[in-house]
């Protein structure tokens, strides 16, 4: 549109155009400078005919308020489901949703998860396990083979593999930006025990958690050295 390739933009409603009033007005003004106009079908507003932004501002403000109200209602309903022991399904290695039934164990993927726990309890590091999985063609839930120590550690720490679920690990901080942040106590967390069938037994999972605890307590470390490329360069083979 800014290149002059579009004559008119047809939008279902103002609420679909932008999340807040300021963004709506800012973009509309930029488009009008380039003689690009927007038709909002629901509100029957055409920016090419408008002599004033007052109506657009009022309608956009109403849409923003509706967005806030909807966000609060969804958050409230989600929290109530957590309280009742209903956890949101998340696609992870080992579990799938089959014909509407959630948390169905995939035998092939579950075998990979058990292999991770087995190797870790035998003394292999997450990096060594990741390299082993890459060499042997194991794939993640997304179908990729780019295993890293972080991915392995995440599986080892995930309580879902023992059949439990921690709800609200993250939450939406701002309904306008939809930015999600890690829940560090700002919101209530819900721990649902024995929510679904586990892939590993509880003894195996708890043993892994003990081994994952840092063993450097009480050791004083010197200042870490950081350079221009610290954290920017990674190994092309192991990640």
Coordinates of C-alpha atoms in Angstrom, one line a residue:
X1 CA 0.0 0.0 0.0
X2 CA 2.8 2.4 0.8
X3 CA 4.4 1.7 -2.6
X4 CA 1.2 2.8 -4.3
X5 CA 0.3 -0.7 -5.5
X6 CA -3.1 -0.8 -3.7
X7 CA -6.1 1.4 -4.4
X8 CA -8.3 0.4 -1.5
X9 CA -8.1 -1.8 1.6
X10 CA -11.3 -3.5 2.7
X11 CA -11.2 -4.6 6.3
X12 CA -13.9 -6.6 8.2
X13 CA -13.9 -4.2 11.2
X14 CA -11.7 -1.7 13.0
X15 CA -11.0 -4.3 15.7
X16 CA -9.3 -6.4 13.0
X17 CA -7.3 -3.5 11.8
X18 CA -5.3 -2.7 14.9
X19 CA -5.3 -3.5 18.6
X20 CA -5.6 0.0 19.9
X21 CA -6.7 3.6 19.0
X22 CA -3.2 5.0 18.6
X23 CA -2.1 2.3 16.1
X24 CA -5.3 2.7 14.1
X25 CA -5.0 6.5 13.7
X26 CA -1.2 6.3 13.0
X27 CA -1.6 3.8 10.2
X28 CA -4.7 5.5 8.7
X29 CA -2.8 8.8 8.5
X30 CA 0.2 7.2 6.8
X31 CA -2.1 5.6 4.3
X32 CA -4.1 8.8 3.6
X33 CA -0.8 10.6 2.9
X34 CA -0.2 8.1 0.1
X35 CA -3.9 8.4 -1.1
X36 CA -4.6 4.9 0.2
X37 CA -7.9 4.5 1.9
X38 CA -9.6 1.9 4.1
X39 CA -13.2 0.7 4.0
X40 CA -14.4 -0.8 7.3
X41 CA -17.3 -3.0 6.4
X42 CA -18.8 -3.6 9.9
X43 CA -18.8 0.1 10.8
X44 CA -19.5 1.3 7.3
X45 CA -16.6 3.8 7.5
X46 CA -14.5 4.9 4.5
X47 CA -11.4 6.9 5.3
X48 CA -11.4 8.6 1.9
X49 CA -14.7 10.4 2.7
X50 CA -14.0 11.4 6.2
X51 CA -13.5 15.1 7.0
X52 CA -12.7 14.4 10.6
X53 CA -11.1 11.6 12.6
X54 CA -13.5 12.0 15.5
X55 CA -15.9 9.2 14.4
X56 CA -13.0 6.9 13.7
X57 CA -11.4 7.7 17.0
X58 CA -14.6 6.9 18.9
X59 CA -15.3 3.7 17.1
X60 CA -11.6 2.6 17.5
X61 CA -11.9 3.3 21.2
X62 CA -15.0 1.2 21.5
X63 CA -13.2 -1.7 19.6
X64 CA -10.2 -1.4 22.0
X65 CA -12.5 -1.6 25.0
X66 CA -14.2 -4.7 23.6
X67 CA -10.8 -6.3 23.1
X68 CA -9.9 -5.6 26.7
X69 CA -13.2 -7.0 28.0
X70 CA -12.9 -10.1 25.8
X71 CA -9.3 -10.7 27.0
X72 CA -10.4 -10.4 30.7
X73 CA -13.3 -12.9 30.1
X74 CA -11.0 -15.4 28.4
X75 CA -8.4 -15.1 31.2
X76 CA -11.1 -15.6 33.9
X77 CA -12.6 -18.7 32.1
X78 CA -9.1 -20.2 31.6
X79 CA -8.3 -19.8 35.3
X80 CA -11.6 -21.4 36.3
X81 CA -10.8 -24.4 34.1
X82 CA -7.4 -24.7 35.8
X83 CA -9.1 -24.7 39.2
X84 CA -11.3 -27.5 38.1
X85 CA -8.3 -29.6 37.0
X86 CA -8.7 -29.0 33.2
X87 CA -5.3 -28.4 31.6
X88 CA -4.7 -26.9 28.2
X89 CA -3.3 -29.5 25.8
X90 CA 0.2 -28.7 24.4
X91 CA 1.8 -30.7 21.6
X92 CA 5.0 -32.1 23.0
X93 CA 7.2 -35.0 22.1
X94 CA 5.4 -38.2 23.1
X95 CA 1.8 -36.9 23.2
X96 CA -0.7 -36.2 20.5
X97 CA -4.4 -35.4 20.1
X98 CA -6.2 -38.2 18.2
X99 CA -9.8 -37.8 17.1
X100 CA -10.5 -35.2 19.8
X101 CA -8.9 -37.2 22.6
X102 CA -6.0 -35.4 24.2
X103 CA -2.8 -36.6 25.8
X104 CA -2.7 -39.8 23.7
X105 CA 0.8 -41.4 24.0
X106 CA 2.6 -41.9 20.7
X107 CA 4.6 -45.2 21.1
X108 CA 7.5 -44.1 18.9
X109 CA 7.9 -40.7 20.4
X110 CA 7.4 -42.0 23.9
X111 CA 10.3 -44.4 23.3
X112 CA 12.6 -41.4 22.5
X113 CA 11.5 -39.7 25.7
X114 CA 12.3 -42.8 27.8
X115 CA 15.6 -43.1 26.1
X116 CA 16.5 -39.5 27.1
X117 CA 15.7 -40.3 30.8
X118 CA 17.5 -43.6 30.6
X119 CA 20.7 -42.1 29.2
X120 CA 20.6 -39.2 31.6
X121 CA 20.3 -41.5 34.7
X122 CA 23.2 -43.6 33.3
X123 CA 25.4 -40.5 33.5
X124 CA 25.3 -38.9 30.1
X125 CA 25.0 -35.1 29.8
X126 CA 22.2 -33.4 27.9
X127 CA 24.8 -32.4 25.3
X128 CA 25.9 -36.0 24.8
X129 CA 22.3 -37.2 24.5
X130 CA 21.6 -34.4 22.0
X131 CA 24.6 -35.5 19.9
X132 CA 23.5 -39.1 20.1
X133 CA 20.0 -38.2 18.9
X134 CA 21.3 -36.2 16.0
X135 CA 23.6 -39.0 14.9
X136 CA 20.8 -41.6 15.1
X137 CA 18.2 -39.5 13.3
X138 CA 15.8 -38.9 16.2
X139 CA 13.3 -36.1 15.4
X140 CA 11.5 -33.7 17.7
X141 CA 7.8 -33.0 17.9
X142 CA 8.2 -30.4 15.1
X143 CA 9.8 -33.0 12.8
X144 CA 13.3 -31.4 13.0
X145 CA 16.6 -33.1 14.0
X146 CA 18.3 -30.0 15.5
X147 CA 18.6 -31.4 19.1
X148 CA 20.4 -29.2 21.7
X149 CA 21.2 -29.6 25.4
X150 CA 18.5 -27.1 26.1
X151 CA 15.9 -29.2 24.3
X152 CA 17.0 -32.3 26.2
X153 CA 17.0 -30.5 29.6
X154 CA 13.5 -29.1 28.9
X155 CA 12.2 -32.7 28.4
X156 CA 13.9 -33.9 31.5
X157 CA 12.3 -31.1 33.6
X158 CA 8.8 -31.3 32.0
X159 CA 6.4 -32.7 34.6
X160 CA 4.0 -33.7 31.8
X161 CA 6.1 -36.8 31.2
X162 CA 5.2 -38.2 34.6
X163 CA 1.5 -37.4 34.1
X164 CA 1.3 -34.0 36.0
X165 CA 0.6 -30.6 34.7
X166 CA 1.6 -27.1 35.9
X167 CA -0.9 -24.6 34.6
X168 CA -0.1 -20.9 33.9
X169 CA 3.6 -21.1 33.6
X170 CA 3.3 -18.0 31.4
X171 CA 0.6 -15.4 31.1
X172 CA -0.3 -12.5 28.8
X173 CA 1.0 -9.3 30.3
X174 CA -0.7 -6.9 28.0
X175 CA -3.9 -7.6 26.0
X176 CA -2.9 -5.0 23.4
X177 CA 0.6 -6.4 22.6
X178 CA -0.3 -10.0 23.5
X179 CA 3.2 -10.2 25.1
X180 CA 3.7 -13.4 27.1
X181 CA 6.0 -13.4 30.2
X182 CA 7.1 -16.2 32.5
X183 CA 5.0 -16.4 35.6
X184 CA 7.3 -15.8 38.6
X185 CA 4.6 -15.5 41.2
X186 CA 2.6 -12.7 39.6
X187 CA -0.3 -15.1 38.9
X188 CA -1.5 -18.2 40.6
X189 CA 0.0 -21.4 39.3
X190 CA -2.1 -24.7 39.4
X191 CA -0.4 -28.1 39.8
X192 CA -2.6 -30.9 38.7
X193 CA -1.2 -34.3 39.7
X194 CA -2.0 -37.5 37.8
X195 CA -3.8 -35.5 35.1
X196 CA -3.0 -38.0 32.3
X197 CA -1.0 -41.2 31.7
X198 CA 2.7 -40.6 32.2
X199 CA 5.4 -41.8 29.9
X200 CA 8.0 -42.3 32.6
X201 CA 7.3 -43.5 36.2
X202 CA 7.5 -41.1 39.1
X203 CA 10.6 -42.6 40.6
X204 CA 12.5 -42.1 37.3
X205 CA 11.3 -38.6 37.0
X206 CA 12.2 -37.6 40.5
X207 CA 15.6 -39.2 40.2
X208 CA 16.2 -37.0 37.1
X209 CA 15.1 -33.9 39.0
X210 CA 17.7 -34.6 41.8
X211 CA 20.4 -35.0 39.2
X212 CA 19.4 -31.7 37.5
X213 CA 19.8 -29.7 40.6
X214 CA 23.0 -27.5 40.5
X215 CA 25.9 -28.9 42.5
X216 CA 27.8 -25.6 42.8
X217 CA 26.1 -24.3 46.0
X218 CA 28.6 -22.4 48.1
X219 CA 31.2 -22.1 45.4
X220 CA 32.3 -18.5 44.7
X221 CA 32.8 -17.8 41.0
X222 CA 34.9 -15.0 39.7
X223 CA 33.5 -12.4 37.2
X224 CA 32.6 -14.0 33.9
X225 CA 34.3 -12.7 30.8
X226 CA 32.1 -11.5 28.0
X227 CA 33.2 -10.5 24.5
X228 CA 31.5 -9.0 21.4
X229 CA 30.4 -12.4 20.2
X230 CA 29.5 -14.0 23.5
X231 CA 26.2 -15.7 23.1
X232 CA 26.0 -15.0 19.4
X233 CA 28.1 -17.8 18.0
X234 CA 27.0 -21.5 18.4
X235 CA 28.5 -24.8 17.1
X236 CA 27.0 -25.8 13.8
X237 CA 27.0 -29.5 14.7
X238 CA 25.6 -29.7 18.2
X239 CA 24.0 -26.2 18.6

